[in-house]
Amino acid sequence: MNQFCYRMLLTVCSVILLTSPAFAVDDDAGSIFIEGYTNQLSYQPGEHIAFHLSSSEPEYSVEITRLGPEKKTVFKESRKNGAAYPVPENASSHGCGWPAAFELTIPDSWQSGYYNVRLAVRDRGGKFIQRNSRTAETNLFFIVRPKQPGTQTKILIQLSTNTYNAYNNWGGSSLYSYHGRANLQGHRVSFDRPLAGQFGNWEYPFIVWAESNGYQLDYAANSDLEFHPELLQDYKLVLSVGHDEYWSAAMRDHLENYIKQGGNVAFFSGNSVCWQVRSEDEGRALTCWKQWYNLDPLFPDGDHRLLSTLWSHHLVNRPENQLTGVGFLYGGYHKSHGQFMDGSGAYKVHRPEHWVFEKTNIKQGDEFGGKDTIVGYECDGCQFEMKDGLPVPTFKDGTPRTFQILASCPAKWAPGDSLWYERFDKDRVGAAILGMYTNGGTVFTVGSTDWAHGLRGKDPIVQQVTKNILDRLSK
């Protein structure tokens, strides 16, 4: 079997297994498939989307739906120009290079949001006639930014698209060794390949709750903070939700400048701003050498400000605490990775008199959120000491001097994390920290990826705290 055929077979099998679990693939027969990606992550109305597709069948269907409290289908069409293209050996790092199958102009009527694109093909007979199921489908996405930023709402949610790409191993490798080809860790990942993302686990339940409760949101991609920073001036509040792990220096520079000028940010997220990445190919690829920072081409230069490793690494010397108030260095895992597996999944309240807890009737020492395990997966904290029975930051780790710890929950690294965080005790117990500081604008953080699960579960305390933040910081 030649290389092209072998690669196509691997790709086809992967797509069918991922998108159609009930589909039985025979060892001696081919399979039907369709996959694709768009030429950008986000667009404004009036701009053109190019859809780059590869399909085993000439005829395919396209359905575009805005995801929110209601799934609103805005486009539906069948086309007959499908064609199969090879998957390059370096697809994960440098993209597929497939030609555009068709283009679409974003209508002015399309509301800012996350749009899911469902692609489907159906076998018309022939060699697949014996199969019980003869369809295949896949999903991709794009984001619509507002045509007139900030005119309908003062809240901007920027989706964690860099993190989606970092974990995507389609076509070879991700930025992680445990699910790359032959367990090889990549150091460059391209957006020019199929990308599903993590939207459904964290951002989607937050958005469903927010829009169901009357909060209109404008949407952007991570990279829009880098390439369209002018967006920020039109909003009072910028949101990070879920797992917002990979940030470029330009993204961070622009958001920190926004805060200094009075803008507010709420990190309903954890493991936030953990790794520094560098954008390449005008934002269509990310580079991050992670723990192999000494192999980064910038390492020998001596100027390590843009070194693509941990923001908290001593060579970069720009811990994420300086932006978010907290960081993974003093956090870790809770009910995940073998750490605190019997934990409560809840925050313990330390300062119930703070306005964040208005209308909750919560008292000092009370816990909340355990039913939905809102402290879970990955957590961020800060270095602190106990004074008069309350946690107080030491401010030695970059945490801003005005930061207040409002609630917390124990968290701990997994054993292997100490290999990445040099010079630190692998057995140290940290915490997920819910807190706030003001430096021009106000920055709020929950220090946990799973806060949105409490909104999905309709936890009354989680809902009220979220309302308090959105109401006060967006006005």
XYZ file of C-alpha atoms in Angstrom:
475
model
C 0.000 0.000 0.000
C 1.479 3.375 -0.937
C 1.868 6.199 1.593
C -1.098 8.210 0.351
C -3.496 5.269 0.598
C -2.207 4.311 4.015
C -2.656 7.851 5.349
C -6.133 8.115 3.896
C -7.142 4.815 5.491
C -5.880 5.929 8.898
C -7.727 9.224 8.582
C -10.964 7.644 7.438
C -10.984 5.100 10.227
C -10.321 7.809 12.832
C -13.131 10.017 11.543
C -15.714 7.253 11.480
C -14.804 6.040 14.954
C -14.938 9.567 16.363
C -18.095 10.788 14.680
C -20.145 7.597 14.296
C -19.505 5.206 17.202
C -22.148 2.754 15.992
C -20.623 2.475 12.551
C -18.928 -0.907 12.035
C -15.867 -0.664 9.820
C -14.939 -3.789 7.872
C -11.238 -4.553 7.617
C -11.462 -5.277 3.906
C -13.606 -2.366 2.773
C -13.272 1.385 2.464
C -15.312 3.913 4.412
C -17.130 7.120 3.725
C -15.995 10.315 5.413
C -16.073 14.089 5.420
C -13.898 16.534 7.359
C -13.042 20.193 7.212
C -11.960 23.498 8.717
C -12.489 27.209 8.114
C -9.811 29.685 7.060
C -10.211 31.805 10.230
C -11.473 31.340 13.765
C -13.724 34.402 13.875
C -15.460 36.757 11.456
C -17.570 39.876 11.436
C -20.772 40.143 9.383
C -19.892 40.976 5.788
C -16.685 38.908 5.844
C -16.213 35.708 3.845
C -15.790 32.246 5.364
C -13.849 29.737 3.267
C -14.691 26.097 4.038
C -11.822 23.694 3.311
C -13.223 20.177 3.016
C -12.161 16.637 2.186
C -14.916 14.130 1.390
C -15.160 10.608 0.039
C -18.450 11.514 -1.664
C -19.188 14.332 -4.116
C -22.542 15.137 -2.498
C -22.642 16.448 1.067
C -24.860 18.552 3.296
C -23.962 21.630 5.342
C -25.937 22.832 8.354
C -24.837 25.869 10.382
C -26.345 26.415 13.832
C -25.742 29.064 16.480
C -25.383 27.339 19.845
C -27.099 28.992 22.790
C -30.116 28.281 25.013
C -31.826 27.439 21.726
C -30.003 25.937 18.788
C -30.819 28.241 15.898
C -30.119 26.884 12.415
C -29.182 29.767 10.114
C -27.957 27.961 6.989
C -28.714 24.619 5.357
C -27.627 23.452 1.927
C -26.634 20.389 -0.107
C -23.645 20.599 -2.433
C -22.100 18.321 -5.038
C -18.456 19.339 -5.254
C -16.952 17.060 -2.595
C -13.488 15.597 -3.234
C -10.948 13.619 -1.198
C -7.522 15.075 -0.475
C -4.428 13.600 1.180
C -3.459 14.298 4.768
C 0.127 15.621 4.802
C 2.638 14.040 7.144
C 2.986 17.394 8.936
C -0.745 18.164 9.025
C -0.824 18.673 12.795
C 1.975 21.251 12.728
C 1.545 22.919 9.325
C -2.033 22.192 8.290
C -3.758 20.219 5.569
C -3.533 22.661 2.675
C -6.884 21.550 1.256
C -8.506 23.920 -1.254
C -11.685 25.793 -0.344
C -14.813 23.874 -1.317
C -17.042 26.955 -1.051
C -17.304 30.391 0.540
C -20.081 32.058 2.466
C -20.600 35.727 3.367
C -21.711 36.301 6.965
C -25.108 38.075 6.860
C -25.669 41.122 9.063
C -28.529 39.238 10.728
C -26.242 36.628 12.278
C -25.882 37.362 15.988
C -22.457 37.257 17.586
C -21.860 33.733 18.857
C -20.406 30.259 18.464
C -21.590 28.582 15.255
C -21.450 24.825 14.772
C -21.089 23.495 11.226
C -22.436 19.987 10.705
C -21.145 18.234 7.583
C -22.674 14.948 6.465
C -22.305 12.514 3.573
C -24.373 9.480 2.620
C -23.335 6.544 0.517
C -25.531 6.113 -2.551
C -24.965 2.391 -2.887
C -22.199 0.492 -4.658
C -19.575 -1.171 -2.537
C -21.154 0.099 0.707
C -24.623 -1.301 -0.020
C -24.157 -4.197 2.406
C -23.658 -1.919 5.415
C -26.354 -1.245 7.990
C -25.323 2.407 8.294
C -24.088 4.337 5.266
C -23.658 7.861 6.622
C -20.823 9.825 8.156
C -20.784 13.283 9.672
C -18.444 15.661 11.433
C -18.605 19.061 13.112
C -16.485 22.163 12.922
C -17.030 25.680 14.214
C -16.408 29.372 13.738
C -17.131 32.463 15.821
C -19.054 35.529 14.723
C -17.798 38.741 16.287
C -20.207 41.676 16.569
C -20.393 44.048 13.617
C -20.563 47.009 16.007
C -18.694 45.938 19.165
C -20.220 46.900 22.482
C -23.408 48.463 21.151
C -25.728 45.688 22.391
C -23.792 44.545 25.474
C -20.771 45.526 27.532
C -19.702 41.900 28.137
C -17.236 40.163 25.830
C -16.526 36.453 26.156
C -13.319 35.326 24.487
C -13.381 31.583 23.849
C -10.396 29.372 24.665
C -9.560 28.509 21.065
C -5.812 28.287 21.724
C -6.480 25.542 24.259
C -8.702 23.716 21.766
C -5.775 23.611 19.352
C -3.184 22.643 21.960
C -5.108 19.454 22.788
C -5.986 18.602 19.180
C -3.989 15.611 17.907
C -5.722 15.366 14.523
C -3.200 14.571 11.791
C -0.372 13.618 14.135
C 0.498 15.326 17.400
C -0.839 17.809 19.911
C 1.221 19.746 22.446
C 0.919 16.670 24.693
C 2.872 13.434 24.415
C 0.178 11.153 25.820
C -2.118 11.454 22.820
C 0.133 12.261 19.890
C 1.199 9.923 17.138
C 3.493 7.268 18.689
C 3.246 9.306 21.923
C 5.365 12.058 20.385
C 4.818 15.559 21.737
C 4.454 18.311 19.162
C 5.770 21.835 19.594
C 3.712 23.473 16.831
C -0.008 23.061 16.121
C -1.960 24.377 13.151
C -5.531 25.648 12.948
C -5.658 24.557 9.285
C -7.009 21.104 10.155
C -10.202 19.683 11.658
C -10.706 21.029 15.179
C -13.522 20.089 17.534
C -12.456 21.825 20.754
C -13.635 21.768 24.370
C -16.496 24.245 24.002
C -19.202 21.841 25.169
C -17.687 21.051 28.545
C -17.333 24.519 30.070
C -18.139 27.501 27.852
C -21.394 26.138 26.472
C -23.118 25.591 29.854
C -21.967 29.057 30.952
C -23.378 30.631 27.780
C -26.667 28.726 28.042
C -27.114 29.925 31.614
C -26.083 33.529 30.876
C -28.238 34.016 27.783
C -31.182 32.229 29.451
C -30.924 34.735 32.309
C -30.989 37.810 30.104
C -27.270 38.462 29.690
C -26.351 39.222 26.109
C -22.762 38.357 25.231
C -20.469 39.351 22.399
C -18.008 36.692 21.279
C -14.374 36.546 20.193
C -11.574 34.004 19.867
C -8.437 33.976 22.027
C -6.462 35.292 19.083
C -8.746 38.309 18.703
C -7.149 39.724 21.851
C -3.882 39.613 19.905
C -4.954 40.627 16.402
C -8.054 42.758 17.158
C -7.262 44.415 20.505
C -9.384 47.405 19.507
C -12.368 45.226 20.481
C -11.573 45.659 24.154
C -12.196 49.405 24.315
C -15.918 48.852 23.712
C -16.522 46.593 26.748
C -16.670 46.949 30.526
C -16.139 43.243 31.246
C -14.146 40.485 29.512
C -14.793 36.827 30.391
C -12.588 33.748 30.439
C -14.508 30.511 31.044
C -13.376 26.941 31.642
C -9.906 25.972 30.471
C -8.116 29.052 29.134
C -4.563 27.689 29.325
C -2.540 29.009 26.339
C -1.848 32.737 25.896
C 0.478 34.726 23.685
C 2.411 37.725 25.004
C 0.388 40.080 22.801
C -2.901 38.727 24.190
C -1.688 39.269 27.702
C -0.181 42.704 27.007
C -3.429 43.957 25.510
C -5.614 42.610 28.338
C -3.338 43.936 31.076
C -3.365 47.360 29.423
C -7.178 47.168 29.284
C -7.261 46.498 33.034
C -4.904 49.384 33.807
C -7.284 51.673 31.894
C -10.231 50.558 34.037
C -11.502 47.463 32.241
C -12.768 44.514 34.282
C -12.035 40.813 33.765
C -13.667 37.713 35.279
C -11.812 34.407 35.093
C -14.531 31.798 35.564
C -11.742 29.401 34.687
C -8.763 27.452 35.979
C -5.269 26.585 34.762
C -5.637 29.994 33.148
C -2.777 31.737 31.303
C -0.478 28.844 32.214
C 1.639 28.458 29.036
C 3.086 31.155 26.803
C 2.618 30.506 23.080
C 3.787 32.374 19.999
C 1.403 32.880 17.094
C 2.721 32.078 13.631
C 1.336 32.199 10.075
C -0.784 35.258 10.943
C -2.502 33.402 13.747
C -3.028 30.096 11.940
C -0.517 28.200 14.093
C 0.826 28.176 17.638
C 4.306 27.303 18.877
C 4.972 26.124 22.428
C 8.014 24.113 23.538
C 6.602 23.711 27.057
C 8.960 21.722 29.319
C 11.506 21.501 26.479
C 12.104 25.258 26.603
C 15.846 24.713 26.021
C 14.987 23.518 22.488
C 13.031 26.680 21.702
C 14.937 28.609 19.006
C 14.705 31.690 21.244
C 16.517 30.012 24.141
C 20.119 30.651 22.986
C 19.419 34.346 22.382
C 19.401 35.212 26.058
C 16.196 37.286 25.841
C 13.669 34.876 27.315
C 10.637 37.143 27.593
C 8.895 35.289 24.726
C 10.212 31.825 25.578
C 7.355 29.401 24.887
C 7.170 27.708 28.249
C 5.415 28.335 31.569
C 4.575 31.952 32.287
C 5.731 31.231 35.835
C 9.100 29.842 34.715
C 11.953 31.836 36.271
C 13.433 32.574 32.816
C 10.197 34.219 31.639
C 9.589 35.726 35.085
C 6.028 36.774 34.400
C 3.813 34.534 36.558
C 0.166 34.450 35.599
C -0.669 35.646 39.128
C 0.252 39.155 37.990
C -2.779 39.053 35.679
C -5.230 36.585 37.213
C -4.263 36.835 40.897
C -3.629 33.084 41.010
C -1.696 30.392 39.158
C -1.217 26.659 38.755
C 2.097 26.884 40.621
C 0.167 27.169 43.899
C -2.863 25.166 42.750
C -3.066 21.735 41.170
C -5.864 19.174 40.960
C -8.966 18.420 42.969
C -10.959 15.235 42.311
C -8.655 14.676 39.330
C -5.310 13.073 38.468
C -5.465 11.066 41.679
C -5.471 14.165 43.911
C -8.181 14.721 46.560
C -10.355 12.108 44.886
C -12.527 12.046 48.027
C -12.632 15.856 48.205
C -15.821 17.874 48.519
C -15.576 19.668 45.163
C -16.793 22.751 47.073
C -15.400 26.120 48.110
C -15.134 27.056 51.790
C -16.110 30.691 52.334
C -13.718 32.951 54.270
C -15.102 36.463 53.799
C -18.902 36.234 53.399
C -19.339 39.998 53.923
C -17.782 40.742 50.507
C -20.196 42.007 47.838
C -19.446 38.931 45.708
C -21.637 36.971 48.176
C -24.521 39.471 48.337
C -27.991 37.844 48.425
C -26.519 34.394 49.154
C -27.006 34.384 52.967
C -23.790 32.399 53.179
C -21.713 32.424 56.366
C -18.023 32.102 57.161
C -16.973 28.462 56.990
C -19.925 27.438 54.818
C -19.230 25.417 51.681
C -20.964 25.649 48.319
C -20.816 23.995 44.903
C -20.065 20.451 46.013
C -23.179 18.968 44.410
C -21.829 19.881 40.973
C -18.112 19.583 41.863
C -17.370 23.153 40.836
C -13.855 22.756 42.230
C -12.555 20.122 39.911
C -10.091 19.073 37.270
C -7.478 21.893 37.293
C -7.134 24.639 39.875
C -5.163 27.851 40.429
C -4.078 29.332 43.750
C -1.658 31.719 45.391
C 0.856 31.579 48.206
C -0.834 32.547 51.486
C -0.548 32.365 55.257
C -3.178 32.255 57.979
C -3.780 35.388 60.072
C -6.539 35.486 62.699
C -8.013 32.360 61.159
C -8.206 33.788 57.636
C -5.985 33.201 54.556
C -3.929 36.219 53.479
C -1.681 36.310 50.383
C 2.069 36.648 50.982
C 2.399 38.543 47.664
C 5.747 36.822 47.053
C 4.487 34.974 43.966
C 3.371 37.953 41.870
C -0.163 38.142 43.256
C -1.270 41.823 43.255
C -1.122 43.618 46.596
C -4.870 44.294 46.632
C -5.853 40.634 46.105
C -8.338 39.222 48.617
C -8.961 35.499 49.150
C -12.727 35.040 49.449
C -13.038 31.248 49.326
C -10.782 28.236 48.802
C -10.526 24.471 48.393
C -7.420 22.252 48.697
C -5.622 21.208 45.490
C -2.387 19.384 44.772
C -0.079 18.661 41.860
C 0.094 15.251 40.270
C 3.506 13.573 40.789
C 4.808 14.385 37.291
C 4.107 18.114 37.533
C 7.227 18.757 39.594
C 9.280 17.853 36.511
C 7.793 20.899 34.750
C 7.854 23.204 37.762
C 11.523 23.048 38.679
C 12.738 23.941 42.169
C 9.381 23.269 43.857
C 8.273 20.557 46.266
C 6.205 17.916 44.495
C 4.280 17.138 47.706
C 3.184 20.686 48.441
C -0.562 21.181 48.924
C -2.041 24.277 47.288
C -5.590 25.457 46.761
C -8.202 26.578 44.313
C -8.609 30.246 45.260
C -11.690 32.363 44.599
C -10.670 35.988 44.937
C -10.420 39.479 43.548
C -8.112 42.484 43.153
C -8.321 45.992 41.727
C -5.575 47.758 39.779
C -7.315 50.306 37.566
C -10.031 47.785 36.732
C -11.165 44.819 38.815
C -10.117 41.210 38.189
C -12.135 38.337 39.653
C -11.109 34.684 39.559
C -12.563 31.376 40.699
C -9.344 29.392 40.236
C -11.149 26.294 38.902
C -12.010 25.014 35.444
C -15.389 23.620 36.535
C -17.305 26.653 37.833
C -19.728 26.464 34.887
C -20.863 23.015 36.019
C -22.553 24.708 38.976
C -24.487 26.916 36.557
C -25.507 23.856 34.568
C -26.657 22.245 37.825
C -28.538 25.423 38.870
C -26.691 25.750 42.168
C -28.274 28.844 43.806
C -25.021 30.160 45.329
C -23.035 29.704 42.116
C -25.781 31.445 40.145
C -26.009 34.384 42.548
C -22.232 34.928 42.706
C -22.095 34.858 38.904
C -24.946 37.383 38.701
C -23.215 39.655 41.208
C -20.031 39.646 39.120
C -21.737 40.173 35.765
C -24.057 42.883 37.075
C -21.479 44.977 38.907
C -18.455 44.623 36.640
C -20.313 45.211 33.374
C -21.695 48.611 34.449
